Short mmCIF file of C-alpha atoms and ligand atoms in Angstrom, two decimals:
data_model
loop_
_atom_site.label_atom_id
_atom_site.label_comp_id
_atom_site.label_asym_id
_atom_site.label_seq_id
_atom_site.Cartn_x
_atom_site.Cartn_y
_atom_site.Cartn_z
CA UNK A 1 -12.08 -3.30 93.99
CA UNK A 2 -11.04 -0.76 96.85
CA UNK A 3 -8.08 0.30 98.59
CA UNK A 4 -8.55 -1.38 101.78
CA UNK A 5 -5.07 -0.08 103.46
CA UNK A 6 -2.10 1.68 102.73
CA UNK A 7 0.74 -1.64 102.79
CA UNK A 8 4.19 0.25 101.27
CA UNK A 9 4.99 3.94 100.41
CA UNK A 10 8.04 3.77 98.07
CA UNK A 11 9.77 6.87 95.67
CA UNK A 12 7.08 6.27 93.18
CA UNK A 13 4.18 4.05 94.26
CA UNK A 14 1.96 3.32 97.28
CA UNK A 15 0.73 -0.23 97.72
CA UNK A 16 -2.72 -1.12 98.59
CA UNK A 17 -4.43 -3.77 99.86
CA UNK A 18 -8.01 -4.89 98.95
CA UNK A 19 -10.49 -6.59 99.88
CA UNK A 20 -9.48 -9.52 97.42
CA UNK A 21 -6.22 -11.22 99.07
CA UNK A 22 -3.69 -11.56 96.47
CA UNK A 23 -4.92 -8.30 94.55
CA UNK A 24 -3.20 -4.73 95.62
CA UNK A 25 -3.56 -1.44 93.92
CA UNK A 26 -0.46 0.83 92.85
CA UNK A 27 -0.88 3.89 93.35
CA UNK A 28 1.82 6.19 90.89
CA UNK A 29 2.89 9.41 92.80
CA UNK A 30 4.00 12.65 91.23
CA UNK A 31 7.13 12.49 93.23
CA UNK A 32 10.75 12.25 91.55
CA UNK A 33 13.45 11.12 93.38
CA UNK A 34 17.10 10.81 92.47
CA UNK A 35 20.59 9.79 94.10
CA UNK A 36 19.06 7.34 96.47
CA UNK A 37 16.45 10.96 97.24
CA UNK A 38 19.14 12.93 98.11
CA UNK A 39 17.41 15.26 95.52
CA UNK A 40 13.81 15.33 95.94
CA UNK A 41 11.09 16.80 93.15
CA UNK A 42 7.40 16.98 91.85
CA UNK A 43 5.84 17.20 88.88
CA UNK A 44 2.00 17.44 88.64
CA UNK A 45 0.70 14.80 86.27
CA UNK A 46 3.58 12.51 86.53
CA UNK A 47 2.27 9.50 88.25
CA UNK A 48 -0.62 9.42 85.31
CA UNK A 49 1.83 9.80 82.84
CA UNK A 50 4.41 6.88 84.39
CA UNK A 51 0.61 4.83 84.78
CA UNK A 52 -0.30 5.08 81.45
CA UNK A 53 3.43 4.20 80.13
CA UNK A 54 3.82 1.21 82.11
CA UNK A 55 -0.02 0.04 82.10
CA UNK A 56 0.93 0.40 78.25
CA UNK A 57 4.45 -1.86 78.30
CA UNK A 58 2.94 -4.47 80.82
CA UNK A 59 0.23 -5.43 78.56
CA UNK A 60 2.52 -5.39 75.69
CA UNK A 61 4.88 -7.64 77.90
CA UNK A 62 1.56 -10.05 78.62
CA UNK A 63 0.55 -10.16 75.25
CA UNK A 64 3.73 -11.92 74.36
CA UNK A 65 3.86 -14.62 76.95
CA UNK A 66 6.02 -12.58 79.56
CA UNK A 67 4.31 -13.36 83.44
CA UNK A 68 3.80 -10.18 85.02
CA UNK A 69 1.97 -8.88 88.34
CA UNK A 70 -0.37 -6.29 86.05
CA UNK A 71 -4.21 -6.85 86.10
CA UNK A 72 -5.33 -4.17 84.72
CA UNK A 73 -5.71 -0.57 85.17
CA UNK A 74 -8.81 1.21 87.22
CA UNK A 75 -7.90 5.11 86.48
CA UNK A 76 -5.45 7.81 85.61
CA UNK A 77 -2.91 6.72 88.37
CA UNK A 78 -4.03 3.77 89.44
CA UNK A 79 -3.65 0.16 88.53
CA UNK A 80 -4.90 -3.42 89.98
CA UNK A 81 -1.75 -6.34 90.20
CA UNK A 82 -1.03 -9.15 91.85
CA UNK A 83 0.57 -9.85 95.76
CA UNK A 84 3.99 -10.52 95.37
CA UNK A 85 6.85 -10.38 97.57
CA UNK A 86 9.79 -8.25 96.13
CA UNK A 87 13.25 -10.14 95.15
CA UNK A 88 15.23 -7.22 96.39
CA UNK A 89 17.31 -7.36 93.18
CA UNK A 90 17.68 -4.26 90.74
CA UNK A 91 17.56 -6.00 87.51
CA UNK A 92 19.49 -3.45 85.38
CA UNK A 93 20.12 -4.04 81.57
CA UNK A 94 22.00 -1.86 79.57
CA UNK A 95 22.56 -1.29 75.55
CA UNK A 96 24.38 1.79 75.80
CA UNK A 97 27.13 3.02 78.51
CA UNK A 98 26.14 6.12 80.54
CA UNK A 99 24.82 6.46 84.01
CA UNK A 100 26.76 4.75 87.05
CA UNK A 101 28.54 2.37 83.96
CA UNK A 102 30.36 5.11 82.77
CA UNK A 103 30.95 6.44 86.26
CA UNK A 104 31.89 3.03 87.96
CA UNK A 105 34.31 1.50 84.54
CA UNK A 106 35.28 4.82 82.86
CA UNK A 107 33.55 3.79 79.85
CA UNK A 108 33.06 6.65 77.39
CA UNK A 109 29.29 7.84 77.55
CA UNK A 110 27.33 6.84 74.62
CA UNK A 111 28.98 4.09 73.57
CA UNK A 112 26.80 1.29 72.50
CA UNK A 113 27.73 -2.05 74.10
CA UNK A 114 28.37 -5.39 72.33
CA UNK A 115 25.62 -7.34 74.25
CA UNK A 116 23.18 -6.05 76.11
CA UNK A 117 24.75 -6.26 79.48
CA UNK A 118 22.38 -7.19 82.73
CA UNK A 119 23.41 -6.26 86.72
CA UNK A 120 22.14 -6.53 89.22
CA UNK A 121 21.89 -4.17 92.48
CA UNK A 122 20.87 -4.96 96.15
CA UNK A 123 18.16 -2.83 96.63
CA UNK A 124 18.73 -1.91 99.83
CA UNK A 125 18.28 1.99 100.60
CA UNK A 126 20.64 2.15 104.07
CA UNK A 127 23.30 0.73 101.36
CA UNK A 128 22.69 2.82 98.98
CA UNK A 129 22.17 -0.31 96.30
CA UNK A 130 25.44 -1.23 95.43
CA UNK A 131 25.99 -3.90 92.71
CA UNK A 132 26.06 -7.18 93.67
CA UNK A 133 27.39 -10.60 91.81
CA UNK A 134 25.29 -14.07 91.60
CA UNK A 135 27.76 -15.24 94.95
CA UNK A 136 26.67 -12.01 96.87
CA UNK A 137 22.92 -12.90 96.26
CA UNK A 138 23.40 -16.57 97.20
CA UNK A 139 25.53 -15.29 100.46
CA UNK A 140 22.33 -12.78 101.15
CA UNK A 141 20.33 -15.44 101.03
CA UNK A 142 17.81 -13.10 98.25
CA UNK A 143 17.41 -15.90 96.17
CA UNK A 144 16.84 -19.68 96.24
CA UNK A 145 19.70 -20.74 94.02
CA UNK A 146 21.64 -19.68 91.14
CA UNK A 147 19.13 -21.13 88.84
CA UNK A 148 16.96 -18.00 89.63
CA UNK A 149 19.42 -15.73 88.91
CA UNK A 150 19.73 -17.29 85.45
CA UNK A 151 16.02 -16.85 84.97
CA UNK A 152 16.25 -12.92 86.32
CA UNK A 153 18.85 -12.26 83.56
CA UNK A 154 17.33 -14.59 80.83
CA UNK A 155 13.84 -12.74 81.32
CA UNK A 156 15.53 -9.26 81.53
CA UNK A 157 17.40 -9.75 78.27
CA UNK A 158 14.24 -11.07 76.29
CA UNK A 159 12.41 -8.21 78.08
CA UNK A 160 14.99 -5.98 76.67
CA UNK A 161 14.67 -7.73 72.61
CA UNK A 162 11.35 -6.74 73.31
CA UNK A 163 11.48 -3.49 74.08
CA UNK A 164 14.00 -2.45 71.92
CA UNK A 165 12.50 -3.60 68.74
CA UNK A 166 9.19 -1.39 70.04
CA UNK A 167 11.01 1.73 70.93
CA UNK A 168 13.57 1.80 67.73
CA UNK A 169 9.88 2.00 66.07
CA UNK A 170 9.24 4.66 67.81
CA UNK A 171 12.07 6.83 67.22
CA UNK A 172 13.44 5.78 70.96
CA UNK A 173 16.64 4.63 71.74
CA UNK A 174 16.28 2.11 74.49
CA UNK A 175 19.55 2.72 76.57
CA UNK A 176 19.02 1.03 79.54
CA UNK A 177 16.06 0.18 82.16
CA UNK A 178 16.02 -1.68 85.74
CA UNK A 179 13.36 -4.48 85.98
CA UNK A 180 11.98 -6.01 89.47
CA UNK A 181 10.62 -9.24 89.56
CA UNK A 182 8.68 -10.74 92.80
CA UNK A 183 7.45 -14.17 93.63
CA UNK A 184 3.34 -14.40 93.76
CA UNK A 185 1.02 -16.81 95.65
CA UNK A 186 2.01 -20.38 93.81
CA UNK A 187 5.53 -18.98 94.62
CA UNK A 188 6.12 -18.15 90.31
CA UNK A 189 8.86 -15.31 89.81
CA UNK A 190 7.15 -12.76 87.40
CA UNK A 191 7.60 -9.44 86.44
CA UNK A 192 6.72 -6.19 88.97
CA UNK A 193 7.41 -2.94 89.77
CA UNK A 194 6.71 -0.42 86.69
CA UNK A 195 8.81 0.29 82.91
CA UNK A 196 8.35 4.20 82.73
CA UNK A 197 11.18 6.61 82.17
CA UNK A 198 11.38 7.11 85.85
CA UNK A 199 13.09 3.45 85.35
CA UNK A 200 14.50 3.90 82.14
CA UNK A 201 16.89 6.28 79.69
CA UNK A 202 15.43 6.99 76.58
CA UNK A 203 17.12 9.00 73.65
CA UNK A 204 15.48 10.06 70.87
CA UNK A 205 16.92 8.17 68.31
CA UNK A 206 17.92 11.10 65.71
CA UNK A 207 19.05 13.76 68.24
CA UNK A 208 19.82 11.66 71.55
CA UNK A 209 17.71 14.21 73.82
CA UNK A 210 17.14 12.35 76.84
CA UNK A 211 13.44 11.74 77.27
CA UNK A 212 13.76 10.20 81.08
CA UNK A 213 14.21 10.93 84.38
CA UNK A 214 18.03 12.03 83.18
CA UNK A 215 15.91 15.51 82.89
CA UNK A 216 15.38 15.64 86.63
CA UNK A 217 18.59 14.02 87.65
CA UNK A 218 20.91 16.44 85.74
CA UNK A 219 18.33 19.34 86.25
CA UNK A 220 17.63 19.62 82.40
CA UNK A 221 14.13 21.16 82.77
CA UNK A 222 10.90 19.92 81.06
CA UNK A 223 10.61 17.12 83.08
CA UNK A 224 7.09 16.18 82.03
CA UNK A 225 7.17 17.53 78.24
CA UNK A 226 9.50 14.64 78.18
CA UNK A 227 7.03 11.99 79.88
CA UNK A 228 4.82 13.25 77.55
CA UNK A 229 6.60 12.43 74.48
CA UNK A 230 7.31 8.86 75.85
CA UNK A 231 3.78 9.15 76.01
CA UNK A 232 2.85 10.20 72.97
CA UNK A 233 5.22 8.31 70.75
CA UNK A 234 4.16 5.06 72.20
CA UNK A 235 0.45 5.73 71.79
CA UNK A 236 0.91 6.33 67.97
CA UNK A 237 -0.26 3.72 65.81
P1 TMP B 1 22.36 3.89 86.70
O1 TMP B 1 23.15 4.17 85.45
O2 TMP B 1 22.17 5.09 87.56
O3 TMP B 1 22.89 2.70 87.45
O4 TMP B 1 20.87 3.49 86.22
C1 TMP B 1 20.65 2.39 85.35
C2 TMP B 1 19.17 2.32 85.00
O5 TMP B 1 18.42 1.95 86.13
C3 TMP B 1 18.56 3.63 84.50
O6 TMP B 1 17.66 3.32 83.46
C4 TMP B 1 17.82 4.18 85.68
C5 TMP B 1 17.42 2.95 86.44
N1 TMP B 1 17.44 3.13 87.87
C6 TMP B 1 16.28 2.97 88.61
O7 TMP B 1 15.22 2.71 88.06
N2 TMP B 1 16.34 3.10 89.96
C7 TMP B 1 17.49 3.38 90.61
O8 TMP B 1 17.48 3.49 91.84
C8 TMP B 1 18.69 3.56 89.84
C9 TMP B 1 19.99 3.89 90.52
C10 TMP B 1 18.61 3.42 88.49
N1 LIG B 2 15.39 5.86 92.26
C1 LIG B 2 16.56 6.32 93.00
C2 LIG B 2 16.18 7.41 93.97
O1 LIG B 2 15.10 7.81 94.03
C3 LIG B 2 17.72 6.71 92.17
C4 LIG B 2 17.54 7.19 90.77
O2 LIG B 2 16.60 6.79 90.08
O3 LIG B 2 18.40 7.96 90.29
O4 LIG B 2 16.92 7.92 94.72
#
């Protein structure tokens, strides 16, 4: 299949039609973004390195039941999924408080949370995504009914079980991730976007080094050795 047109540049992907109607091609870009792109980066061999990761986690995902939008993937940066229009909801899920949780509720960084607790964000650049409750999504008119919102946090937190088992095996603390899910052809909600540390914090689970995009956000340097580790550690039998 061939990139037919260029449909959606975002911070980390471009979209592709093909020639097949409900098939597009993602396209992972080397760019790094932060604080809504206020701070703008490269680093060569990202987009491979966030392919391989979340080529990696969707199949993982698919292999245990979870309805995704992968297909499968065609090269080092590119991979084949299915049509479906965005819910413009950042799904975020947290284990551990740090980030805009700690910022937002003064909760001391680090500390590890009694559930794992899910938000959710309007993603709405102009806005700047601000966090939104289940009444501001029905007011919005993003989802159907509250029912979906439900099944956004139900699939986020079994998404997150899953996940966290597979990193704690690999010596990665899963702190928290943002999920987007999108509605395909028959009008099913399943899983899109990507799960690569450009959309997740991970700390290594003996000396909590961030291994994530934290290293370009807070300008901690070795952006990529840290990709690479993700990488690596996943890979490894
Ligand atoms: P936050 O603490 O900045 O709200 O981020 C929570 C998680 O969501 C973290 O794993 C990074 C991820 N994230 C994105 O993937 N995209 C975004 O635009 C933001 C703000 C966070
Ligand atoms: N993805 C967002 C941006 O590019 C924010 C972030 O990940 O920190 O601006």
């Amino acid at each position: 299949m061939n990139k037919v047109k260029m449909l959606y540049e975002g911070k980390g992907k471009k979209l592709y039609s093909t020639e097949e109607k409900d098939v597009l091609i993602a396209e992972f870009k080397d760019d790094l973004t932060a604080f809504n792109a206020e701070k703008k980066g490269s680093e060569s061999g990202k987009g491979e390195l966030n392919c391989k990761i979340s080529s990696f986690l969707f199949e993982m995902l698919e292999s245990k039941g979870f309805k995704t939008h992968y297909i499968q993937t065609i090269d080092a940066q590119n991979i084949l999924c299915k049509r479906v229009e965005i819910i413009p909801i950042e799904v975020v899920t947290r284990n551990v408080a740090t980030g805009s949780l700690s910022k937002r509720l003064g909760i001391e960084e680090g500390r590890v949370l009694p559930f794992a607790l899910v938000e959710f964000y309007y993603k709405d650049d102009a806005l700047g995504d601000p966090i939104i409750n289940d009444e501001h999504c029905e007011i919005l008119g993003i989802i159907q009914n509250r029912d979906e919102l439900d099944f956004l946090r139900t699939q986020a937190k079994k998404i997150n079980a899953v996940l966290k088992e597979f990193f704690d095996s690999k010596n990665l603390r899963l702190i928290d991730f943002k999920l987007e899910f999108g509605r395909d052809s028959a009008g099913n909600i399943i899983l899109a976007d990507e799960i690569s540390p450009d959309s997740c914090r991970f700390w290594d689970k003996h000396t909590n080094e961030k291994l994530d995009k934290d290293r370009f956000r807070q300008d901690l340097g070795d952006v990529k050795l840290a990709y690479e580790e993700v990488l690596h550690r996943i890979m490894m039998a």
